[in-house]
Coordinates of C-alpha atoms in Angstrom, one line a residue:
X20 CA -86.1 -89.5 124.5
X21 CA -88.5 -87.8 126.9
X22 CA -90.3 -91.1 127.8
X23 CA -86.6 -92.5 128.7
X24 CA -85.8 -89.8 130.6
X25 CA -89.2 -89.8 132.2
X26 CA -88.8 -93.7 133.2
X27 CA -85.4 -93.0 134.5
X28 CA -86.5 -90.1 136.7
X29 CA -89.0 -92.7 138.3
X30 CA -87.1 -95.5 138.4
X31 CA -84.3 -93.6 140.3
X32 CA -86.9 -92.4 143.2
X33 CA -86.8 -96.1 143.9
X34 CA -83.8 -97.4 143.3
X35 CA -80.0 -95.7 143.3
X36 CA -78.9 -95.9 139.8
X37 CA -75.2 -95.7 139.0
X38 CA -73.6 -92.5 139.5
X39 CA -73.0 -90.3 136.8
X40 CA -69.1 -90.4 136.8
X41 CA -68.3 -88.0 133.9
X42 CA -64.9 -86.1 134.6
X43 CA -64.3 -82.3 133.0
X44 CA -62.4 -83.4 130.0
X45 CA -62.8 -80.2 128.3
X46 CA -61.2 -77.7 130.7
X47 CA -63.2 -75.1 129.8
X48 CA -63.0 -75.4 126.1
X49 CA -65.7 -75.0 123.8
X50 CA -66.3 -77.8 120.8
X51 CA -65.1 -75.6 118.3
X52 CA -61.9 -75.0 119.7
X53 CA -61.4 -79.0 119.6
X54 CA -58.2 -80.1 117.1
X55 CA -57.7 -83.7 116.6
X56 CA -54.8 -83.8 119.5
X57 CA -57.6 -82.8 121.7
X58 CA -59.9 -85.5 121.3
X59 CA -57.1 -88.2 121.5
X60 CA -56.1 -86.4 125.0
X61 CA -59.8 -86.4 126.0
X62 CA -60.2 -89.9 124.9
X63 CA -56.8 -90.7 127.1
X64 CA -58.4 -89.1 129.6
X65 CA -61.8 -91.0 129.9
X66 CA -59.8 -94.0 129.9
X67 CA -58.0 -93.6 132.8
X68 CA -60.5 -91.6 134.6
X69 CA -62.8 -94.8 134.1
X70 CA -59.6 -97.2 135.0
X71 CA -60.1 -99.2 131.2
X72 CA -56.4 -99.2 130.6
X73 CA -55.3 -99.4 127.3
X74 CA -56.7 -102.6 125.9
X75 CA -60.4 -103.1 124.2
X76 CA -62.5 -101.3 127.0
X77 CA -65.1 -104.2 126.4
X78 CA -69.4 -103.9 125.9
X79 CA -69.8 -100.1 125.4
X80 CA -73.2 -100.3 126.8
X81 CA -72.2 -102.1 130.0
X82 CA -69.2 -99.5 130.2
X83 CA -71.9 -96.3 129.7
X84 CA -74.2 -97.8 132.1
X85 CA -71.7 -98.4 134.7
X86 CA -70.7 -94.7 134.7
X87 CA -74.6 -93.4 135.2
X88 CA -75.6 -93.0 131.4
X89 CA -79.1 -94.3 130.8
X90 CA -79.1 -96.4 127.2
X91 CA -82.1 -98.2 125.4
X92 CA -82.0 -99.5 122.5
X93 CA -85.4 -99.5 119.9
X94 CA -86.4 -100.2 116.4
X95 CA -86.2 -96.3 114.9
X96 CA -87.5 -97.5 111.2
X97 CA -84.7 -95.8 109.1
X98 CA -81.3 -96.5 108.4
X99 CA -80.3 -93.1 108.3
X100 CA -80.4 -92.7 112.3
X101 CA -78.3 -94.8 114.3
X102 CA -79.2 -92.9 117.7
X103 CA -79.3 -89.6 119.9
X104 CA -78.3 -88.6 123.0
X105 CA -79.5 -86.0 125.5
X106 CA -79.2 -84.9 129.0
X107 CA -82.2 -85.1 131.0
X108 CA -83.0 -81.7 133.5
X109 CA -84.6 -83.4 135.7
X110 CA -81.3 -85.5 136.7
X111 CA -78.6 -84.4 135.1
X112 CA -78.0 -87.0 134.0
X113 CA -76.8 -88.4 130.5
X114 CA -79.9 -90.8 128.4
X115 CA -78.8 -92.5 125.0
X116 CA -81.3 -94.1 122.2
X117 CA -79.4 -96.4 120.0
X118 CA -81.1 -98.2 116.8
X119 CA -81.3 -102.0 116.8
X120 CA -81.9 -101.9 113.1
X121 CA -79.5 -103.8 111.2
X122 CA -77.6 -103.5 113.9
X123 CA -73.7 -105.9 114.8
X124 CA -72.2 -106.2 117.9
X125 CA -69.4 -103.9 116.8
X126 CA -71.4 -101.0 114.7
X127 CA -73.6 -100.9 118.2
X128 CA -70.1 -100.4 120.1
X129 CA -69.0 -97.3 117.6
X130 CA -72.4 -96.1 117.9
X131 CA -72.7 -96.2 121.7
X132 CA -69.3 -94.2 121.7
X133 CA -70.4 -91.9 119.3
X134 CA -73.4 -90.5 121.0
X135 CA -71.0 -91.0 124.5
X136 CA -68.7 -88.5 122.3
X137 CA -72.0 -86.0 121.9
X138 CA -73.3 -86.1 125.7
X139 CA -69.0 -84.8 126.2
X140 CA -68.1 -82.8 123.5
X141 CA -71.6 -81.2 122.7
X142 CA -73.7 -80.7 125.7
X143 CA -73.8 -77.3 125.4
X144 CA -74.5 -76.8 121.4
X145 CA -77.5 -74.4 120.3
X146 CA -79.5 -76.0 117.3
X147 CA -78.3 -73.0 116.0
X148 CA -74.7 -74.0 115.8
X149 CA -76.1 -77.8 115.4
X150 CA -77.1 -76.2 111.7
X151 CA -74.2 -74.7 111.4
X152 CA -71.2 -76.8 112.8
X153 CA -73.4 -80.3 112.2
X154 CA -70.3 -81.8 110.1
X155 CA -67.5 -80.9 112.5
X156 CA -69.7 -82.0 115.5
X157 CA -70.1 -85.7 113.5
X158 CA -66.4 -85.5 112.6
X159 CA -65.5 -84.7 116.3
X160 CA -67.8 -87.4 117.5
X161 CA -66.4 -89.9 115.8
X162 CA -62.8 -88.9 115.9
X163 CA -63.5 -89.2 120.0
X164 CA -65.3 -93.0 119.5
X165 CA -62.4 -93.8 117.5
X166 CA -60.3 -93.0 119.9
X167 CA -61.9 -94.4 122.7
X168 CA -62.3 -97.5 121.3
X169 CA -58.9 -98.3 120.0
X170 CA -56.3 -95.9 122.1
X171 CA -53.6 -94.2 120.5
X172 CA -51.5 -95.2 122.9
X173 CA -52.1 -98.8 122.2
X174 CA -53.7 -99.8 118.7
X175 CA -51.2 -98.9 116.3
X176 CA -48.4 -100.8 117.9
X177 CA -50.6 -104.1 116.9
X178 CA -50.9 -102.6 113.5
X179 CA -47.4 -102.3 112.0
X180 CA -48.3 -104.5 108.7
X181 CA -51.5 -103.7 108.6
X182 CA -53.5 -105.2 105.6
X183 CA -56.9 -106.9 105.4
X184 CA -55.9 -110.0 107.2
X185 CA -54.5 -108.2 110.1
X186 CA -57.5 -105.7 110.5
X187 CA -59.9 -109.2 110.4
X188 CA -57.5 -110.2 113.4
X189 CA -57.7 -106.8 115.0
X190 CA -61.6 -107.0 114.8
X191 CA -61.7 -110.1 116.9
X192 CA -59.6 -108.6 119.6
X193 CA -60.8 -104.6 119.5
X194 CA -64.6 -105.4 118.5
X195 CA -64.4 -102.7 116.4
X196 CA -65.4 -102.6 112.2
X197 CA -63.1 -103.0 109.7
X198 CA -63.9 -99.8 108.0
X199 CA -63.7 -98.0 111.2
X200 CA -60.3 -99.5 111.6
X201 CA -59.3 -98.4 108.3
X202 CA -60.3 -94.6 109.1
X203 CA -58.8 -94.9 112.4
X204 CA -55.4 -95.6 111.2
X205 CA -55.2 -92.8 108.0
X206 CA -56.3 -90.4 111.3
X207 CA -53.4 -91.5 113.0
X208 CA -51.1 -91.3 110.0
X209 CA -50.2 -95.2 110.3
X210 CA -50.9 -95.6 106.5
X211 CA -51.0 -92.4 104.0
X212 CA -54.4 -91.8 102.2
X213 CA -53.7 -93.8 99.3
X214 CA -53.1 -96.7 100.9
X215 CA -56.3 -95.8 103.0
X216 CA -58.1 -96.2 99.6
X217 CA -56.7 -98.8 98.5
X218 CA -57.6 -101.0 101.8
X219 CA -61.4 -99.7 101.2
X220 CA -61.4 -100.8 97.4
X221 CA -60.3 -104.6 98.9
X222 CA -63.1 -104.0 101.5
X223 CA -65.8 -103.5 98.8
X224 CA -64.5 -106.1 96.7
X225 CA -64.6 -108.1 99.5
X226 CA -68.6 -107.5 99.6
X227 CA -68.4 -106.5 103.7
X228 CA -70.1 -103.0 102.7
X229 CA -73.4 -105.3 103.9
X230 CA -71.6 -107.2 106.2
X231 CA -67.9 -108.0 107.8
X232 CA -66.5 -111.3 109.4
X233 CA -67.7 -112.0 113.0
X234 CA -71.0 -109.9 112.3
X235 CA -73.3 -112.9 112.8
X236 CA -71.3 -114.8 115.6
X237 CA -71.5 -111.5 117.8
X238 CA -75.0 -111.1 119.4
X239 CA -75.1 -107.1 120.4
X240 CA -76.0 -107.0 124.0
X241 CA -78.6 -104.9 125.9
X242 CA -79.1 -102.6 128.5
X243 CA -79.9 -104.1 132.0
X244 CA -80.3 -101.0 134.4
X245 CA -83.9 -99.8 134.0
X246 CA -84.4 -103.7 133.2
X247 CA -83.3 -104.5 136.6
X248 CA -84.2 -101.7 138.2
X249 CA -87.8 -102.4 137.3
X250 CA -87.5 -105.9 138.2
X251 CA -85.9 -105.1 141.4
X252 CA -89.4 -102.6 142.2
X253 CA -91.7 -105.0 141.6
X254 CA -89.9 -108.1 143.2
X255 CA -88.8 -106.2 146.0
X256 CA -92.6 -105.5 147.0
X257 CA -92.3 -101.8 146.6
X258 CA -94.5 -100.8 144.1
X259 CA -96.7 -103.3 142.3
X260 CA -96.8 -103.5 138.4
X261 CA -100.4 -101.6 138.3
X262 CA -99.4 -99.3 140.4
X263 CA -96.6 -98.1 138.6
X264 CA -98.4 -97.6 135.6
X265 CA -101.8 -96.0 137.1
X266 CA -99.2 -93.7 139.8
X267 CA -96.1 -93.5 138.3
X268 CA -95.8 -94.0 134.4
X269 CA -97.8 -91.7 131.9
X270 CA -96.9 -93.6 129.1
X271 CA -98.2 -97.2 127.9
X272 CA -96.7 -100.1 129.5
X273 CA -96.3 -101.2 125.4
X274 CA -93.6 -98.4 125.5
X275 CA -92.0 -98.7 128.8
X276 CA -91.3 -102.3 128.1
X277 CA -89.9 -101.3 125.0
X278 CA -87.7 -98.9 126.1
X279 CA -86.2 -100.8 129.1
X280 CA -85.9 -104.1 127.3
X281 CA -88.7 -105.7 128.9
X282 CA -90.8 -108.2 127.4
X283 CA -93.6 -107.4 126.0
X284 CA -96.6 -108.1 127.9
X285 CA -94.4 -108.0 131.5
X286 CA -96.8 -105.3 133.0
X287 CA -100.1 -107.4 132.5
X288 CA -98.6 -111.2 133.0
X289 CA -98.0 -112.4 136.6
X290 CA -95.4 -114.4 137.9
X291 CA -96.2 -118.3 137.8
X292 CA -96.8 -119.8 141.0
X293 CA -94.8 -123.1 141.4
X294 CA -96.2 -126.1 143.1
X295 CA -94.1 -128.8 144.0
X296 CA -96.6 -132.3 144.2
X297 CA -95.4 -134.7 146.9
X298 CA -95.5 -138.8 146.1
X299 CA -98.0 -139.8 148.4
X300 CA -97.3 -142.5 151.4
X301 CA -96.4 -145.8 150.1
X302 CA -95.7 -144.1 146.4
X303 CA -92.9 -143.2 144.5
X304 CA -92.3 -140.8 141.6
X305 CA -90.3 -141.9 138.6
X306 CA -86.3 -141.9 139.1
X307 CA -86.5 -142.0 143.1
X308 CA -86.5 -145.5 143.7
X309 CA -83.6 -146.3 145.9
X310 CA -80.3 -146.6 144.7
X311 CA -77.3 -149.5 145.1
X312 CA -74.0 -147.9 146.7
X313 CA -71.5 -149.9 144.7
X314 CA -67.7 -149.8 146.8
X315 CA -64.7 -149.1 144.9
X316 CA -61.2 -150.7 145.8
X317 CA -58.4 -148.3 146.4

């Protein structure tokens, strides 16, 4: 997370990143004073502070980037973290690590939202109260992604009937899991807990605990700003490759291509140089021998 925030910091004495467009959602109010109508409010909020409306608010990670947070997405080796979020003091501004492993297009959107939910709700928790409060701030962060991601406002007038086959639908349209779904409408009292239960006993039965429809036709997407940005540097004549990493970088290129989604070896390979050959006088190249204009009648 340092590194990030380190390339970020550099990047953005370059080039003007997006501005961090975060409104004060929690008046004043600290996490623990949260109830559940407060995070639907905030979540209402964000919406129409970042003009989404009330349909599926799209990529996640283009959203976040669009409104200054700084997101990479790396290999973190467990299953048990799916990412972290922090705000950097040199910019104040938001970064976000998300985990590619065994990663779907729509468990990367929930994730993205959930660590959006932390850099919000939780900027100011101590790691004391982290020890303390760490399953309310979870519950709170996900209540918020929920939220987010499929409105209150919106989503449960689509799910009147809702029973596998409709959530399947739902998925296609919101991007958003199954199970997530499932959750998401037993928090908004659409379907009692039993029935909750029920729809998760089909779901396992169903064998989408390892994987749900549309996971493999969705490719997740990545994060283009420090991408770009970089690109932009270097093609813009500013600063050269080497000299970012002998002046500016204090890291290996290995790991600032990795955390900005640039291919590996993009610090040490040039650009190719293309030459265009010219058919010399009296010869033609293949396929530019002169055509026949053949008239067509009206």
């Amino acid at each position: 997370m340092r590194w990030l925030q380190e390339i970020s910091h550099t990047v953005e004495h370059y080039v003007d990143l997006p501005e961090v467009g975060i409104p004060d959602v929690m008046a004043g109010a600290s996490y623990n004073q949260l109830r559940g109508e407060d995070l639907e409010r905030i979540a209402l909020d964000l919406r129409r502070h970042w003009r989404l409306g009330d349909g599926p608010c799209g990529d996640m990670i283009q959203v976040l980037e669009r409104f200054g947070f700084i997101v990479s997405v790396i290999e973190m080796g467990t299953v048990k973290l799916d990412g972290l979020c922090s705000w950097s003091p040199n910019d104040d501004r938001p970064h976000i690590l998300l985990a590619s492993d065994k990663m779907s297009f729509a468990r990367r959107q929930m994730d993205a939202a959930h660590e959006m939910a932390h850099a919000i709700l939780h900027r100011d928790v101590t790691n004391e109260q982290l020890k303390r409060d760490l399953k309310l701030i979870e519950t709170q962060a996900f209540r918020l992604a929920s939220a987010f991601l499929l409105p209150s406002t919106s989503y449960p007038v689509e799910m009147r009937f809702p029973s596998l086959a409709t959530l399947v639908t739902a998925k296609e349209r919101w991007r958003v899991s199954i199970k997530a779904q499932i959750k998401r409408l037993a928090d908004l009292d659409v379907i009692p807990a039993d029935f909750a239960t029920h729809l998760y006993k089909l779901y396992s039965a169903k064998g989408w605990t390892k994987e749900e429809p549309f996971d493999r036709q969705w490719t997740p997407t990545e994060p283009r700003v420090l991408r770009d940005a970089l690109h932009l540097i270097v093609d813009g004549g500013v600063r050269s490759k080497a000299d970012l990493l002998a002046l500016e970088f204090t890291i290996p290129a290995g790991d600032v291509e990795n955390l900005t989604g640039l291919p590996p070896g993009w610090f040490t390979h040039e650009a190719a140089t293309v030459v265009r050959l010219k058919p010399g006088v009296g010869q033609t190249s293949p396929g530019t021998e002169p055509g026949e204009v053949v008239p067509f009648r009206r």
